[in-house]
Tab-separated table of C-alpha atoms in Angstrom:
chain	number	residue	atom	x	y	z
A	10	MET	CA	-51.638	9.576	36.549
A	11	ARG	CA	-49.830	12.866	36.988
A	12	ILE	CA	-47.906	13.305	40.244
A	13	ASP	CA	-46.715	16.786	41.225
A	14	VAL	CA	-43.909	16.671	43.810
A	15	LEU	CA	-43.797	20.046	45.543
A	16	MET	CA	-40.387	21.736	45.749
A	17	PHE	CA	-39.608	24.791	47.882
A	18	ASP	CA	-36.630	26.443	49.542
A	19	GLY	CA	-35.694	24.140	52.418
A	20	VAL	CA	-37.285	21.009	50.941
A	21	ALA	CA	-35.813	17.718	52.171
A	22	GLU	CA	-33.932	16.425	49.149
A	23	VAL	CA	-34.420	12.717	49.881
A	24	ASP	CA	-38.142	13.088	50.589
A	25	ALA	CA	-38.744	14.672	47.210
A	26	LEU	CA	-36.286	12.798	45.019
A	27	ALA	CA	-36.845	9.293	46.405
A	28	THR	CA	-40.584	9.683	45.821
A	29	TYR	CA	-40.019	11.129	42.349
A	30	ALA	CA	-37.532	8.379	41.426
A	31	VAL	CA	-39.997	5.573	42.138
A	32	PHE	CA	-42.661	7.173	39.951
A	33	ALA	CA	-40.133	7.979	37.199
A	34	ASN	CA	-38.902	4.385	37.162
A	35	ALA	CA	-42.492	3.158	37.062
A	36	ARG	CA	-43.023	5.342	33.986
A	37	SER	CA	-39.928	3.839	32.336
A	38	ARG	CA	-41.501	0.402	32.920
A	39	GLY	CA	-44.617	1.387	30.990
A	40	LEU	CA	-46.932	2.364	33.823
A	41	GLU	CA	-49.112	5.383	33.093
A	42	VAL	CA	-47.571	7.883	35.501
A	43	GLU	CA	-46.137	11.333	34.874
A	44	PRO	CA	-44.122	12.679	37.811
A	45	ARG	CA	-43.034	16.319	37.864
A	46	LEU	CA	-40.996	18.465	40.232
A	47	VAL	CA	-43.063	21.620	40.686
A	48	THR	CA	-43.246	24.849	42.676
A	49	ALA	CA	-46.343	26.584	43.973
A	50	ASP	CA	-45.154	30.102	43.198
A	51	GLY	CA	-43.729	29.403	39.752
A	52	ALA	CA	-40.095	29.603	40.896
A	53	ARG	CA	-37.768	27.828	38.478
A	54	GLU	CA	-35.092	27.135	41.092
A	55	VAL	CA	-35.065	26.244	44.805
A	56	THR	CA	-32.425	25.224	47.329
A	57	GLY	CA	-32.938	22.117	49.459
A	58	CYS	CA	-32.359	21.888	53.202
A	59	TYR	CA	-28.825	20.545	52.659
A	60	GLY	CA	-27.910	23.176	50.086
A	61	THR	CA	-28.692	21.250	46.888
A	62	LYS	CA	-29.892	23.525	44.091
A	63	PHE	CA	-32.739	22.361	41.854
A	64	ALA	CA	-33.362	24.132	38.543
A	65	ASP	CA	-35.792	23.913	35.611
A	66	LEU	CA	-38.739	23.296	37.913
A	67	GLU	CA	-42.271	23.695	36.621
A	68	PRO	CA	-45.196	25.634	38.089
A	69	TRP	CA	-47.790	23.267	39.495
A	70	ASP	CA	-51.187	22.743	37.936
A	71	PRO	CA	-53.383	21.050	40.567
A	72	SER	CA	-56.301	20.925	38.145
A	73	SER	CA	-54.420	18.390	35.984
A	74	ALA	CA	-52.644	16.452	38.751
A	75	ARG	CA	-53.961	13.268	40.343
A	76	VAL	CA	-51.493	13.427	43.264
A	77	LEU	CA	-49.890	16.418	44.957
A	78	ALA	CA	-46.980	15.111	47.054
A	79	VAL	CA	-45.756	17.470	49.787
A	80	SER	CA	-42.255	16.734	51.062
A	81	GLY	CA	-40.775	17.478	54.448
A	82	GLY	CA	-37.860	19.770	55.165
A	83	TRP	CA	-37.692	23.129	56.927
A	84	ILE	CA	-41.423	22.985	57.517
A	85	LEU	CA	-41.819	25.168	60.603
A	86	GLU	CA	-40.333	28.134	58.749
A	87	GLU	CA	-42.827	27.638	55.920
A	88	ILE	CA	-45.741	27.332	58.339
A	89	GLU	CA	-44.687	30.590	59.980
A	90	ARG	CA	-44.420	32.357	56.619
A	91	GLY	CA	-47.864	31.037	55.714
A	92	VAL	CA	-47.387	31.212	51.945
A	93	ILE	CA	-47.252	27.501	51.124
A	94	PRO	CA	-50.147	26.567	53.443
A	95	ARG	CA	-52.296	29.183	51.696
A	96	GLN	CA	-51.211	27.902	48.275
A	97	LEU	CA	-51.965	24.310	49.290
A	98	ALA	CA	-55.486	25.258	50.350
A	99	GLU	CA	-55.997	26.974	46.988
A	100	ALA	CA	-54.544	23.958	45.148
A	101	LYS	CA	-56.969	21.557	46.803
A	102	GLU	CA	-59.848	23.807	45.861
A	103	ALA	CA	-58.617	23.980	42.261
A	104	GLY	CA	-57.964	20.238	42.080
A	105	GLY	CA	-61.305	19.273	43.556
A	106	ALA	CA	-62.307	15.941	45.015
A	107	ASP	CA	-60.148	13.965	42.586
A	108	LEU	CA	-56.856	15.426	43.865
A	109	ILE	CA	-55.004	13.140	46.281
A	110	LEU	CA	-52.901	14.974	48.845
A	111	ALA	CA	-49.829	13.007	49.899
A	112	GLY	CA	-47.816	14.150	52.915
A	113	ILE	CA	-44.261	12.815	53.019
A	114	ASP	CA	-42.722	12.756	56.493
A	115	SER	CA	-43.048	16.262	58.016
A	116	GLY	CA	-44.756	17.487	54.844
A	117	SER	CA	-47.980	16.413	56.575
A	118	LEU	CA	-47.586	19.438	58.849
A	119	LEU	CA	-47.882	21.771	55.858
A	120	LEU	CA	-51.153	20.067	54.950
A	121	GLY	CA	-52.309	20.542	58.538
A	122	ALA	CA	-51.390	24.227	58.545
A	123	ALA	CA	-53.345	24.591	55.298
A	124	GLY	CA	-56.485	23.342	57.050
A	125	LEU	CA	-56.686	20.278	54.832
A	126	ILE	CA	-56.578	17.472	57.391
A	127	ASN	CA	-58.694	18.768	60.267
A	128	GLY	CA	-59.724	15.824	62.445
A	129	ARG	CA	-58.653	13.253	59.868
A	130	PRO	CA	-56.287	10.338	60.476
A	131	ALA	CA	-52.717	11.085	59.421
A	132	THR	CA	-49.096	10.449	60.309
A	133	THR	CA	-45.766	12.260	60.092
A	134	HIS	CA	-42.238	12.068	61.477
A	135	ARG	CA	-42.496	10.663	65.021
A	136	ALA	CA	-40.746	13.717	66.468
A	137	ASP	CA	-43.628	15.835	65.112
A	138	TYR	CA	-46.591	13.787	66.359
A	139	HIS	CA	-47.394	16.458	68.949
A	140	ARG	CA	-47.471	19.135	66.249
A	141	LEU	CA	-49.624	17.072	63.907
A	142	ALA	CA	-52.064	16.481	66.777
A	143	GLU	CA	-53.073	20.164	66.507
A	144	TRP	CA	-54.905	19.278	63.299
A	145	ALA	CA	-55.228	15.521	62.886
A	146	GLU	CA	-55.967	12.223	64.562
A	147	VAL	CA	-52.397	10.920	64.764
A	148	ILE	CA	-51.980	7.283	63.716
A	149	ASP	CA	-48.727	5.462	64.472
A	150	ALA	CA	-48.272	3.692	61.134
A	151	ARG	CA	-45.853	3.847	58.217
A	152	ILE	CA	-48.619	4.890	55.830
A	153	VAL	CA	-52.054	6.238	56.702
A	154	ASP	CA	-54.558	6.033	53.844
A	155	ASP	CA	-57.732	8.070	54.249
A	156	GLY	CA	-58.848	8.160	50.635
A	157	ASP	CA	-57.856	11.505	49.138
A	158	LEU	CA	-55.341	12.034	51.974
A	159	VAL	CA	-52.361	9.673	52.199
A	160	THR	CA	-49.520	10.397	54.612
A	161	CYS	CA	-46.336	8.563	55.529
A	162	GLY	CA	-44.184	8.570	58.615
A	163	SER	CA	-40.594	8.886	59.730
A	164	GLY	CA	-37.445	8.372	57.772
A	165	TRP	CA	-35.558	9.395	54.698
A	166	LEU	CA	-37.040	6.538	52.688
A	167	ALA	CA	-40.668	6.948	53.720
A	168	GLY	CA	-41.489	8.551	50.375
A	169	ILE	CA	-40.469	5.343	48.604
A	170	ASP	CA	-43.005	3.372	50.632
A	171	LEU	CA	-45.685	5.972	49.912
A	172	ALA	CA	-44.969	5.856	46.171
A	173	TYR	CA	-45.139	2.046	46.130
A	174	TRP	CA	-48.491	2.173	47.908
A	175	LEU	CA	-50.028	4.789	45.610
A	176	LEU	CA	-48.937	2.878	42.509
A	177	GLU	CA	-50.486	-0.309	43.837
A	178	ARG	CA	-53.683	1.423	44.957
A	179	GLU	CA	-54.287	3.659	41.946
A	180	LEU	CA	-53.181	1.612	38.946
A	181	ASP	CA	-54.802	-1.631	37.872
A	182	ALA	CA	-52.425	-4.591	37.809
A	183	ALA	CA	-49.591	-2.487	39.253
A	184	ALA	CA	-48.842	-4.884	42.103
A	185	THR	CA	-46.472	-7.021	40.025
A	186	GLU	CA	-44.719	-3.897	38.770
A	187	VAL	CA	-44.282	-2.728	42.359
A	188	VAL	CA	-42.473	-5.996	43.105
A	189	ALA	CA	-40.152	-5.258	40.171
A	190	LEU	CA	-39.587	-1.747	41.498
A	191	GLU	CA	-38.769	-3.148	44.925
A	192	GLN	CA	-36.167	-5.406	43.341
A	193	TRP	CA	-34.729	-2.455	41.383
A	194	THR	CA	-34.437	-0.196	44.429
A	195	GLY	CA	-33.299	-3.045	46.680
A	196	ARG	CA	-36.003	-2.111	49.156
A	197	ASP	CA	-39.302	-3.805	49.927
A	198	ARG	CA	-42.144	-1.638	51.175
A	199	GLN	CA	-41.824	-1.404	54.939
A	200	GLY	CA	-44.189	-0.913	57.848
A	201	THR	CA	-47.937	-1.076	58.075
A	202	VAL	CA	-50.587	0.598	55.939
A	203	TRP	CA	-53.485	1.891	58.029
A	204	ARG	CA	-56.776	2.343	56.161
A	205	ARG	CA	-60.072	3.604	57.477
A	206	THR	CA	-62.551	0.769	57.968
A	207	LEU	CA	-65.708	1.544	56.034
A	208	PRO	CA	-69.055	0.916	57.782
């Protein structure tokens, strides 16, 4: 399972790296995951919202990714520029129905601005519920799972909870490995997972 974690100027460092670290540790434990730090425009280097520089990044390839994880950060600036929302819309089209979009914290707003969550259940940072409501049915839960759209809510460590959930959901027999990951990170998955009830 390839996971592309989107990096851009102004990305929230913890959102991106905490999510990446869980998947990278899962890989080291023998689970079939391949996390990558990627950019939409092919940039090899970006600067995070707290000034951290990231280099040797890879261009994304949505057609080969199973999950495209979109971190929070200086999101309103990116929505105003419009470049990343347009690229996200193109990525979903290229990735097709098999591509899972994962919004981490305020990263869900970028998915909304891209027109990818219209009317669907989703969550984000609590301070941004009113913004998310422009596009989505806002659910007050730690993780909102709507199939090929999985979003997580407030906090620096929300991406860890999202990564745990995706590992457990997507990989057979991963639940015991998730417990081992929780012990390694010193953090159990927190909050509720909301899933659409099928008829």
